[in-house]
C-alpha cells in the first residue's frame, strides 16, 4: 500500500477518505484495514524505497449492517446492498410493503391502507402545489412516492426535515401508471437499529 499510494501524490486526508469509501478492496484491504495502514504510513522516504514492516492487529468482524452504514456515511451509497433490505423480514412482519410490491400488485385497490419504508432521497414542496410536500423513499427494490397534505406536513415537519429514513403509513393511490401513498402517519426509520431490536421498537400498525 505504501509503494502504491506514495506515487500518487495524494495527501493523507484524501487517502483516508478513499479508505472509508472502501476504495482499496482491489488491493486486498477492507475499509478498516486500509484506514489503519494509511494512518501508519510514514511521511519521509525510507531507505531503498521500502515501507517499514509493521504487523497490524487483526480487527474484529464488522457486521454487514455496520459496513453498509459506513459506506453510506462515506459515499452516500453502498455496493453491498441496501440497508432497508436488512430489515425487510421484520418490516414485512409489521405489514410494510416494498416499493416493488406496491407498484406491481395491481389487484390492490386504491385507498387501501399500506405501509412503506425507505431512505428519503428527494423532498419537494413546489410553490404551485398549494402546500403539498412530495417525498421519494428508496428501498432495496425501488422507489415509492409519498404525498403529504399541508396538515400532515405541519404535524410531521420536524421529522420530515431531520430524518434520513422514514416509515410511512397511508392510502395507496394511482394516477395511470404512477403509484403514490397519501400519507396519514410518519415515523423515523432507525437503520442503525438491529433487526431484532427493530421488531420490538415498531409494533405492527393496523389500519
CSV table of C-alpha atoms in Angstrom, one decimal, residues 96-108 140-144:
chain,number,residue,atom,x,y,z
A,96,UNK,CA,-44.9,-2.8,5.5
A,97,UNK,CA,-44.6,-3.4,1.7
A,98,UNK,CA,-41.6,-2.9,-0.6
A,99,UNK,CA,-41.7,-0.4,-3.4
A,100,UNK,CA,-41.8,-3.3,-5.9
A,101,UNK,CA,-44.8,-4.8,-4.2
A,102,UNK,CA,-46.7,-1.5,-4.3
A,103,UNK,CA,-46.1,-1.0,-7.9
A,104,UNK,CA,-46.8,-4.5,-9.1
A,105,UNK,CA,-49.8,-5.6,-7.1
A,106,UNK,CA,-52.4,-4.3,-9.5
A,107,UNK,CA,-55.1,-6.1,-7.6
A,108,UNK,CA,-54.7,-3.9,-4.6
A,140,UNK,CA,-33.8,-2.3,-1.8
A,141,UNK,CA,-36.4,-2.8,-4.6
A,142,UNK,CA,-37.0,0.7,-5.9
A,143,UNK,CA,-38.7,4.0,-5.0
A,144,UNK,CA,-42.1,5.0,-3.7
